[in-house]
Short mmCIF file of C-alpha atoms in Angstrom, two decimals:
data_model
loop_
_atom_site.label_atom_id
_atom_site.label_comp_id
_atom_site.label_asym_id
_atom_site.label_seq_id
_atom_site.Cartn_x
_atom_site.Cartn_y
_atom_site.Cartn_z
CA MET A 1 -1.16 88.51 131.45
CA GLN A 2 -4.30 87.51 133.33
CA PHE A 3 -5.39 85.57 130.25
CA PHE A 4 -2.50 83.13 130.53
CA LYS A 5 -2.87 82.96 134.30
CA VAL A 6 -6.46 81.76 133.86
CA ILE A 7 -5.35 79.03 131.48
CA GLN A 8 -2.62 78.00 133.88
CA TRP A 9 -4.95 77.89 136.87
CA ILE A 10 -7.56 75.81 135.15
CA VAL A 11 -5.02 73.29 133.89
CA TRP A 12 -3.51 73.13 137.37
CA LYS A 13 -6.93 72.70 139.01
CA ASP A 14 -7.87 69.86 136.64
CA LEU A 15 -4.50 68.25 137.13
CA VAL A 16 -4.72 68.36 140.91
CA SER A 17 -8.25 66.99 141.01
CA GLU A 18 -7.24 64.28 138.56
CA ILE A 19 -4.24 63.29 140.65
CA ARG A 20 -6.43 63.14 143.74
CA ASN A 21 -9.25 60.98 142.41
CA ARG A 22 -7.72 59.49 139.23
CA GLU A 23 -11.24 59.08 137.89
CA ASN A 24 -10.86 60.22 134.32
CA VAL A 25 -7.54 58.76 133.26
CA SER A 26 -8.19 55.41 134.92
CA SER A 27 -11.63 55.01 133.34
CA MET A 28 -10.18 55.97 129.97
CA PHE A 29 -7.37 53.48 130.42
CA PHE A 30 -9.49 50.49 131.37
CA PHE A 31 -12.04 51.20 128.69
CA ALA A 32 -9.34 51.35 126.02
CA LEU A 33 -7.77 48.18 127.39
CA ALA A 34 -11.10 46.41 126.90
CA VAL A 35 -11.31 47.78 123.35
CA ILE A 36 -7.83 46.48 122.54
CA LEU A 37 -8.65 43.03 123.90
CA ILE A 38 -11.87 42.85 121.92
CA PHE A 39 -10.06 43.84 118.76
CA SER A 40 -7.43 41.20 119.29
CA PHE A 41 -10.19 38.58 119.66
CA SER A 42 -12.19 39.89 116.72
CA PHE A 43 -9.46 39.76 114.12
CA SER A 44 -7.06 36.89 113.79
CA MET A 45 -4.25 38.81 112.26
CA ASP A 46 -1.12 37.82 110.43
CA GLN A 47 1.69 40.26 109.80
CA ALA A 48 0.16 41.74 106.63
CA ALA A 49 -3.31 42.17 108.14
CA THR A 50 -1.79 43.82 111.20
CA LYS A 51 -0.13 46.44 109.00
CA GLU A 52 -3.39 47.07 107.19
CA LEU A 53 -5.74 47.21 110.17
CA MET A 54 -3.53 48.50 112.96
CA PRO A 55 -3.83 52.26 112.30
CA GLY A 56 -7.61 52.00 112.24
CA ILE A 57 -7.72 49.91 115.40
CA ILE A 58 -5.44 52.32 117.23
CA TRP A 59 -7.59 55.31 116.37
CA VAL A 60 -10.90 53.61 117.04
CA ALA A 61 -9.58 52.73 120.49
CA PHE A 62 -8.26 56.25 121.07
CA GLY A 63 -11.44 57.79 119.71
CA PHE A 64 -13.60 55.81 122.13
CA THR A 65 -11.20 56.63 124.92
CA GLY A 66 -11.58 60.26 124.00
CA ILE A 67 -15.34 59.99 124.12
CA ILE A 68 -15.15 58.53 127.63
CA GLY A 69 -12.65 61.10 128.86
CA LEU A 70 -13.57 64.28 127.00
CA GLY A 71 -17.29 63.87 127.56
CA LYS A 72 -16.70 64.03 131.29
CA SER A 73 -14.42 67.03 131.30
CA PHE A 74 -17.09 69.51 132.40
CA LEU A 75 -18.94 67.06 134.63
CA PRO A 76 -17.12 67.93 137.88
CA GLU A 77 -17.96 71.60 137.31
CA VAL A 78 -21.66 70.80 137.03
CA GLN A 79 -21.68 68.37 139.95
CA ASN A 80 -20.03 70.91 142.21
CA ASP A 81 -22.15 73.82 140.92
CA CYS A 82 -19.06 75.48 139.52
CA MET A 83 -20.54 76.24 136.09
CA GLU A 84 -22.17 79.37 137.50
CA TYR A 85 -18.87 80.51 138.93
CA LEU A 86 -17.15 79.96 135.62
CA GLN A 87 -19.92 81.96 133.97
CA MET A 88 -19.63 84.78 136.47
CA ALA A 89 -15.85 84.89 136.65
CA PRO A 90 -14.63 88.22 135.31
CA VAL A 91 -12.17 86.59 132.93
CA SER A 92 -12.07 85.85 129.24
CA LYS A 93 -14.34 82.89 128.49
CA GLY A 94 -11.88 81.89 125.78
CA ALA A 95 -9.20 81.46 128.43
CA ILE A 96 -11.47 79.06 130.31
CA TYR A 97 -11.89 77.09 127.09
CA LEU A 98 -8.15 76.98 126.46
CA GLY A 99 -7.48 75.91 130.04
CA LYS A 100 -9.95 73.06 129.78
CA LEU A 101 -8.59 72.19 126.34
CA PHE A 102 -4.97 71.93 127.48
CA GLY A 103 -6.04 69.83 130.45
CA ASN A 104 -7.92 67.49 128.13
CA ILE A 105 -5.04 67.24 125.68
CA LEU A 106 -2.79 66.36 128.58
CA PHE A 107 -5.07 63.60 129.94
CA LEU A 108 -5.84 62.10 126.55
CA LEU A 109 -2.20 62.13 125.53
CA LEU A 110 -1.27 60.54 128.82
CA ALA A 111 -3.83 57.76 128.29
CA GLU A 112 -2.53 57.23 124.74
CA ILE A 113 1.07 57.02 125.88
CA ILE A 114 0.16 54.50 128.56
CA LEU A 115 -1.87 52.45 126.05
CA PHE A 116 0.50 52.44 123.12
CA PRO A 117 2.99 49.98 124.66
CA LEU A 118 0.07 47.57 125.06
CA PHE A 119 -0.61 47.79 121.34
CA ILE A 120 3.04 47.05 120.69
CA LEU A 121 2.84 44.12 123.09
CA PHE A 122 -0.45 42.57 121.96
CA PHE A 123 0.01 43.03 118.23
CA ASN A 124 3.77 42.52 117.95
CA LEU A 125 4.49 45.87 116.38
CA ASP A 126 8.07 46.63 115.56
CA ILE A 127 8.23 50.37 115.55
CA LEU A 128 10.59 51.54 118.26
CA ASP A 129 12.69 53.57 115.82
CA LYS A 130 9.62 55.50 114.59
CA LEU A 131 8.52 56.53 118.06
CA PRO A 132 9.19 60.30 117.75
CA ILE A 133 7.07 60.73 114.63
CA ILE A 134 4.30 58.57 116.09
CA LEU A 135 4.25 60.70 119.22
CA LEU A 136 4.02 63.78 117.03
CA ILE A 137 1.03 62.28 115.19
CA PHE A 138 -0.60 61.46 118.52
CA LEU A 139 -0.09 65.00 119.72
CA VAL A 140 -1.50 66.69 116.61
CA ALA A 141 -4.50 64.37 116.31
CA THR A 142 -5.24 64.57 120.03
CA MET A 143 -5.26 68.36 119.81
CA GLY A 144 -7.91 68.26 117.08
CA LEU A 145 -10.02 65.69 118.89
CA SER A 146 -9.79 67.60 122.16
CA ALA A 147 -10.59 70.95 120.53
CA LEU A 148 -13.94 69.60 119.39
CA GLY A 149 -14.44 67.38 122.42
CA THR A 150 -13.95 70.18 124.93
CA LEU A 151 -16.46 72.39 123.15
CA PHE A 152 -19.07 69.65 122.84
CA SER A 153 -18.50 68.58 126.42
CA ALA A 154 -19.44 72.07 127.56
CA LEU A 155 -22.37 72.00 125.14
CA THR A 156 -23.83 68.69 126.30
CA VAL A 157 -22.90 68.58 129.96
CA GLN A 158 -26.05 70.31 131.17
CA ILE A 159 -28.58 68.43 129.07
CA ARG A 160 -30.55 65.32 129.87
CA ALA A 161 -29.13 62.77 127.43
CA ARG A 162 -25.52 63.76 127.92
CA GLU A 163 -23.93 60.36 127.31
CA VAL A 164 -25.82 59.91 124.05
CA MET A 165 -25.50 63.37 122.64
CA PHE A 166 -21.77 63.79 123.12
CA PRO A 167 -20.64 61.06 120.68
CA ILE A 168 -23.47 61.90 118.27
CA LEU A 169 -22.17 65.45 117.97
CA LEU A 170 -18.45 64.68 118.18
CA LEU A 171 -18.00 61.74 115.82
CA PRO A 172 -19.34 63.19 112.54
CA LEU A 173 -17.45 66.43 113.04
CA ALA A 174 -14.25 64.59 113.93
CA VAL A 175 -14.24 62.64 110.64
CA PRO A 176 -11.29 64.66 109.25
CA VAL A 177 -9.25 64.04 112.41
CA PHE A 178 -9.79 60.31 112.19
CA ILE A 179 -8.94 60.19 108.49
CA GLY A 180 -5.79 62.26 109.00
CA ALA A 181 -4.72 60.35 112.09
CA VAL A 182 -5.26 56.92 110.55
CA GLU A 183 -3.51 57.79 107.31
CA SER A 184 -0.48 59.36 108.95
CA THR A 185 -0.24 56.53 111.48
CA ARG A 186 -0.37 54.06 108.60
CA GLY A 187 2.46 55.91 106.90
CA ALA A 188 4.52 55.90 110.08
CA LEU A 189 3.88 52.23 110.88
CA ASN A 190 4.74 51.19 107.34
CA GLY A 191 8.01 53.07 107.64
CA ASP A 192 7.22 55.30 104.67
CA PRO A 193 9.39 58.38 104.20
CA LEU A 194 7.89 61.42 105.87
CA TYR A 195 7.04 63.33 102.70
CA LEU A 196 4.53 60.65 101.69
CA TYR A 197 2.24 61.34 104.60
CA LEU A 198 3.32 64.85 105.53
CA GLN A 199 0.15 66.33 104.02
CA TRP A 200 -1.95 64.37 106.49
CA LEU A 201 -0.04 65.93 109.33
CA GLU A 202 -0.54 69.31 107.69
CA LEU A 203 -4.27 68.66 107.39
CA LEU A 204 -4.38 67.76 111.08
CA ALA A 205 -2.46 70.89 112.01
CA VAL A 206 -4.78 73.09 109.94
CA PHE A 207 -7.78 71.36 111.48
CA ASP A 208 -6.41 71.97 114.99
CA LEU A 209 -5.86 75.62 114.24
CA ILE A 210 -9.27 76.27 112.67
CA PHE A 211 -11.17 74.47 115.39
CA MET A 212 -9.30 76.02 118.25
CA ILE A 213 -9.94 79.48 116.84
CA VAL A 214 -13.63 78.89 116.09
CA SER A 215 -14.24 77.10 119.39
CA PHE A 216 -12.36 79.81 121.27
CA TRP A 217 -14.74 82.33 119.76
CA VAL A 218 -18.02 80.45 120.16
CA PHE A 219 -17.23 79.20 123.66
CA GLU A 220 -18.14 82.64 124.91
CA PHE A 221 -21.74 81.97 123.88
CA ILE A 222 -21.89 78.66 125.71
CA LEU A 223 -20.86 80.14 129.04
CA ASP A 224 -23.08 83.14 128.45
CA TYR A 225 -25.96 84.09 130.65
CA MET B 1 -37.46 93.57 115.77
CA LEU B 2 -36.20 93.86 112.26
CA ALA B 3 -36.50 90.16 111.45
CA SER B 4 -40.03 89.86 112.77
CA ARG B 5 -41.16 92.85 110.68
CA PHE B 6 -39.48 91.39 107.62
CA ILE B 7 -41.13 88.02 108.10
CA GLY B 8 -44.46 89.72 108.78
CA ARG B 9 -44.17 91.51 105.46
CA LEU B 10 -43.17 88.32 103.66
CA ARG B 11 -46.22 86.56 105.08
CA LYS B 12 -48.47 88.60 102.82
CA VAL B 13 -46.83 87.12 99.74
CA GLN B 14 -46.25 83.60 100.98
CA ASN B 15 -49.21 82.11 99.14
CA TRP B 16 -47.95 83.65 95.92
CA ILE B 17 -44.60 82.03 96.59
CA ALA B 18 -46.30 78.67 97.08
CA LEU B 19 -48.23 79.13 93.85
CA MET B 20 -45.08 80.04 91.92
CA ALA B 21 -43.26 77.06 93.43
CA GLY B 22 -46.03 74.72 92.35
CA LEU B 23 -46.04 76.23 88.88
CA PHE B 24 -42.30 75.93 88.41
CA LEU B 25 -42.26 72.38 89.78
CA ALA B 26 -45.15 71.30 87.54
CA VAL B 27 -43.57 72.79 84.42
CA GLY B 28 -40.18 71.45 85.43
CA LEU B 29 -41.49 67.94 86.05
CA TYR B 30 -43.37 67.90 82.77
CA GLN B 31 -40.27 69.07 80.94
CA ALA B 32 -38.04 66.64 82.81
CA LEU B 33 -40.15 63.51 82.49
CA VAL B 34 -41.80 64.05 79.12
CA VAL B 35 -40.13 66.67 76.97
CA SER B 36 -36.42 66.30 77.65
CA PRO B 37 -34.58 63.58 75.72
CA SER B 38 -33.09 60.55 77.42
CA ASP B 39 -29.36 60.56 77.84
CA TYR B 40 -27.10 58.90 75.26
CA TYR B 41 -25.15 56.95 77.88
CA GLN B 42 -27.60 56.53 80.71
CA GLY B 43 -30.94 56.28 78.95
CA GLU B 44 -34.00 57.07 81.04
CA VAL B 45 -32.06 56.81 84.27
CA VAL B 46 -30.76 60.33 83.79
CA ARG B 47 -34.18 61.75 84.61
CA ILE B 48 -33.56 61.21 88.30
CA MET B 49 -31.09 64.08 88.03
CA TYR B 50 -33.98 66.54 87.79
CA ILE B 51 -35.06 65.51 91.27
CA HIS B 52 -31.64 64.81 92.76
CA VAL B 53 -29.73 67.98 91.82
CA PRO B 54 -32.40 70.51 92.91
CA PHE B 55 -32.86 68.73 96.22
CA ALA B 56 -29.11 68.71 96.84
CA GLU B 57 -28.99 72.44 96.05
CA GLY B 58 -31.95 73.00 98.34
CA ALA B 59 -30.17 71.15 101.15
CA MET B 60 -27.14 73.37 100.74
CA LEU B 61 -29.34 76.44 100.73
CA ALA B 62 -30.99 75.22 103.94
CA TYR B 63 -27.63 74.81 105.62
CA THR B 64 -26.44 78.22 104.44
CA VAL B 65 -29.60 79.79 105.87
CA LEU B 66 -28.99 77.87 109.09
CA PHE B 67 -25.39 79.10 109.32
CA PHE B 68 -26.09 82.78 108.67
CA GLY B 69 -29.21 82.60 110.82
CA SER B 70 -27.12 81.21 113.67
CA LEU B 71 -24.58 84.01 113.31
CA TRP B 72 -27.42 86.51 113.24
CA TYR B 73 -29.01 84.94 116.31
CA LEU B 74 -25.78 85.12 118.32
CA TRP B 75 -25.46 88.75 117.27
CA LYS B 76 -29.01 90.01 117.82
CA ARG B 77 -30.65 87.31 120.00
CA ASP B 78 -33.93 87.56 118.11
CA PRO B 79 -36.14 84.53 118.90
CA VAL B 80 -37.72 84.67 115.45
CA ILE B 81 -34.31 84.11 113.87
CA ASP B 82 -33.85 81.12 116.14
CA ASN B 83 -37.18 79.73 114.92
CA LEU B 84 -36.00 80.34 111.39
CA CYS B 85 -32.83 78.32 112.06
CA HIS B 86 -34.83 75.52 113.63
CA ALA B 87 -37.19 75.44 110.64
CA SER B 88 -34.32 75.52 108.20
CA ALA B 89 -32.60 72.58 109.86
CA GLY B 90 -35.76 70.49 109.72
CA ILE B 91 -36.27 71.20 106.02
CA GLY B 92 -32.55 70.61 105.50
CA ILE B 93 -32.89 67.07 106.90
CA LEU B 94 -35.74 66.36 104.49
CA PHE B 95 -33.89 67.70 101.46
CA THR B 96 -30.59 66.03 102.36
CA THR B 97 -32.31 62.69 102.85
CA VAL B 98 -34.10 62.95 99.51
CA ALA B 99 -30.86 63.96 97.80
CA LEU B 100 -28.96 61.04 99.36
CA ILE B 101 -31.64 58.48 98.52
CA THR B 102 -32.14 59.65 94.92
CA GLY B 103 -28.38 59.88 94.51
CA SER B 104 -28.02 56.32 95.70
CA ILE B 105 -30.71 55.11 93.30
CA TRP B 106 -28.98 57.00 90.51
CA ALA B 107 -25.56 55.66 91.45
CA LYS B 108 -26.57 51.99 91.26
CA PRO B 109 -27.10 51.83 87.47
CA THR B 110 -24.47 54.43 86.53
CA TRP B 111 -21.56 53.77 88.90
CA ASN B 112 -22.68 50.20 89.66
CA THR B 113 -22.63 50.83 93.40
CA TRP B 114 -25.06 52.24 95.95
CA TRP B 115 -22.43 54.18 97.76
CA THR B 116 -18.87 55.29 97.18
CA TRP B 117 -16.52 57.31 99.35
CA ASP B 118 -16.61 60.33 97.13
CA PRO B 119 -15.90 63.63 98.93
CA ARG B 120 -19.24 65.09 98.00
CA LEU B 121 -21.14 62.04 99.21
CA VAL B 122 -19.27 61.95 102.50
CA SER B 123 -19.75 65.64 103.16
CA PHE B 124 -23.45 65.24 102.45
CA ALA B 125 -23.70 62.29 104.82
CA VAL B 126 -21.85 64.30 107.47
CA LEU B 127 -24.20 67.21 106.80
CA LEU B 128 -27.17 64.95 107.47
CA LEU B 129 -25.60 63.69 110.71
CA ILE B 130 -24.88 67.24 111.86
CA LEU B 131 -28.45 68.33 111.13
CA ILE B 132 -29.87 65.33 112.99
CA GLY B 133 -27.52 66.06 115.89
CA TYR B 134 -28.68 69.67 115.78
CA ILE B 135 -32.36 68.73 116.02
CA MET B 136 -31.64 66.17 118.75
CA LEU B 137 -29.64 68.68 120.76
CA ARG B 138 -32.57 71.09 120.54
CA SER B 139 -35.03 68.49 121.72
CA PHE B 140 -32.97 67.72 124.82
CA LEU B 141 -32.71 71.30 126.05
CA ASP B 142 -35.55 72.73 128.09
CA ASP B 143 -34.53 76.35 128.43
CA LYS B 144 -35.54 78.11 125.18
CA GLU B 145 -32.81 80.71 125.28
CA LYS B 146 -30.10 78.16 126.02
CA GLU B 147 -31.46 75.87 123.31
CA ALA B 148 -31.14 78.66 120.76
CA ARG B 149 -27.63 79.60 121.85
CA TYR B 150 -26.22 76.07 121.99
CA SER B 151 -27.70 75.01 118.69
CA ALA B 152 -26.37 78.16 117.00
CA VAL B 153 -22.89 77.26 118.25
CA LEU B 154 -23.27 73.73 116.90
CA ALA B 155 -24.47 74.98 113.50
CA ILE B 156 -21.50 77.32 113.15
CA ILE B 157 -18.96 74.64 114.09
CA GLY B 158 -20.63 72.20 111.72
CA PHE B 159 -20.56 74.66 108.84
CA VAL B 160 -16.84 75.24 109.35
CA ASP B 161 -16.28 71.49 109.42
CA LEU B 162 -17.92 70.67 106.10
CA PRO B 163 -15.21 71.99 103.75
CA ILE B 164 -12.57 70.24 105.88
CA VAL B 165 -14.46 66.96 105.62
CA HIS B 166 -14.74 67.49 101.88
CA PHE B 167 -11.05 68.12 101.33
CA SER B 168 -9.87 65.44 103.72
CA VAL B 169 -11.96 62.84 101.92
CA GLU B 170 -10.79 64.15 98.57
CA TRP B 171 -7.17 63.75 99.68
CA TRP B 172 -7.87 60.44 101.31
CA ARG B 173 -9.22 59.00 98.06
CA THR B 174 -6.98 60.67 95.52
CA LEU B 175 -3.85 59.67 97.40
CA HIS B 176 -4.65 55.99 97.24
CA GLN B 177 -6.92 55.69 94.25
CA PRO B 178 -5.70 57.95 91.50
CA LEU B 179 -8.63 56.94 89.32
CA SER B 180 -11.55 58.48 91.15
CA ILE B 181 -15.09 58.47 89.89
CA SER B 182 -15.40 58.73 86.15
CA SER B 183 -17.21 61.62 84.57
CA ARG B 184 -20.95 61.21 84.40
CA GLY B 185 -21.23 61.78 80.70
CA VAL B 186 -23.76 64.56 81.04
CA SER B 187 -23.04 67.64 79.05
CA ILE B 188 -25.57 70.31 79.77
CA ALA B 189 -27.58 70.93 76.62
CA THR B 190 -30.51 73.30 76.45
CA PRO B 191 -33.30 70.67 76.60
CA ILE B 192 -31.71 69.34 79.78
CA LEU B 193 -30.84 72.70 81.24
CA ILE B 194 -34.38 74.15 81.03
CA PRO B 195 -36.12 71.55 83.22
CA LEU B 196 -33.16 71.55 85.60
CA ILE B 197 -33.39 75.31 86.08
CA CYS B 198 -37.17 75.11 86.39
CA MET B 199 -36.93 72.45 89.07
CA SER B 200 -34.19 74.34 90.91
CA ILE B 201 -36.18 77.58 91.00
CA GLY B 202 -39.27 75.62 92.03
CA LEU B 203 -37.38 73.93 94.85
CA TYR B 204 -35.90 77.23 96.06
CA LEU B 205 -39.38 78.74 96.14
CA LEU B 206 -40.74 75.64 97.86
CA PHE B 207 -37.97 75.93 100.42
CA ALA B 208 -38.81 79.60 100.99
CA TYR B 209 -42.49 78.75 101.45
CA MET B 210 -41.82 75.83 103.79
CA LEU B 211 -39.36 77.95 105.74
CA MET B 212 -41.89 80.73 106.23
CA VAL B 213 -44.72 78.42 107.29
CA ARG B 214 -42.52 76.41 109.63
CA THR B 215 -40.96 79.52 111.16
CA GLN B 216 -44.40 80.90 111.91
CA MET B 217 -45.47 77.61 113.41
CA LEU B 218 -42.44 77.49 115.66
CA TYR B 219 -42.90 81.12 116.62
CA LEU B 220 -46.53 80.51 117.56
CA GLU B 221 -45.42 77.53 119.64
CA TYR B 222 -42.88 79.79 121.30
CA LEU B 223 -45.54 82.42 122.04
CA LEU B 224 -47.91 79.77 123.32
CA GLU B 225 -45.30 78.41 125.67
CA ALA B 226 -44.45 81.90 126.88
CA LYS B 227 -48.13 82.58 127.46
CA GLN B 228 -48.66 79.29 129.26
CA GLY B 229 -45.74 80.16 131.47
CA ARG B 230 -47.31 83.50 132.29
CA LEU B 231 -50.68 81.96 133.03
CA LEU B 232 -49.05 79.35 135.21
CA SER B 233 -47.24 81.98 137.23
CA GLU B 234 -50.50 83.90 137.63
CA ILE B 235 -52.21 80.80 138.99
CA GLN B 236 -49.40 80.15 141.39
CA LEU B 237 -49.56 83.71 142.62
#
């Protein structure tokens, strides 16, 4: 029972500190806003080009947002000297990972949900009827991205070149997430029937599962003394 | 420790391994460049295969050693194994780069493109990026023990990721482009197989030799640093 309590506490702690200083979500939001604006200047898009490029643009923006947000997820712990306490806490290290992970999924998903209406607005997307499946895609892809991001955040947070190393480690390993997310988003935006892009969602789900399990196991060695 | 004893024993035969590697590579190169016939479809271009394929195999071997070494390190915490992993990653970068460059040179005349989004190519490129990230991560960590632990974690995660990258790219391409890369038109006949096997064995032996030498170098560096630390603390006392 204590295992789930630990997860709950860490999510709650991150949530409260986020609500109090709004540092992470707001920086993610404004960064992604800038990315969207730059994309809309960079490509002059007609209806056909929008359909072709939109899924990629969405996930590049969300990927960068994730780098900004996820990379910082262990920073408050280091700044407040809490890493040692996490290391010493007589609880499962995996539970600490899962707590951080669920917090990150929550923040990233929140940023994505705030941003998505802006995409609809700026790029004239007409997709209101496909919203449930798009939200599902966001959820599954965000879980995969966060599973890796949380682990690498813990890995890089205590080293010198933190800001450089985090994307260098995360982006190559997250290639399958980006491919799966872009392809399934493309299917959803085109209004294809679900079975045409269902395997991408399956790939994302499998990816989430494998990486959560492996990260859950190896996280113990990161917080080890 | 077990690993140190094993490596110590291997050290006695390492020059023999180097000699054998040189022998196999010389015979293999002679066979590949002079004896073996040129390919019916590709002409002389096919000879790059004798360099490309063994190096690609060597890169995969290096990453396998890195993965199992990392598991072993997390299990036993033997610093020699960590040096072995570090050495293996460095050699892996060299082999992967050679394999990618020769592959690209080979692809231009045969596929008429330097690069294509073939699953194997993408997973090799990702492999190279992971290895570079691995070495960079190591260089940014000061604490030796932490460096070993973190990099082992990264190597394990990266090894798990590679098959997923491979399959996702395979799906990604086959879904949209049913006609993927055409067959290379190389059927393995004996005059081609012999130099290929020679080169592969030579490269494996070369890898083993390089791995041993580099591991020893890194271990000596480790000892030197430990000793310097001790001397420093004596001075401060």
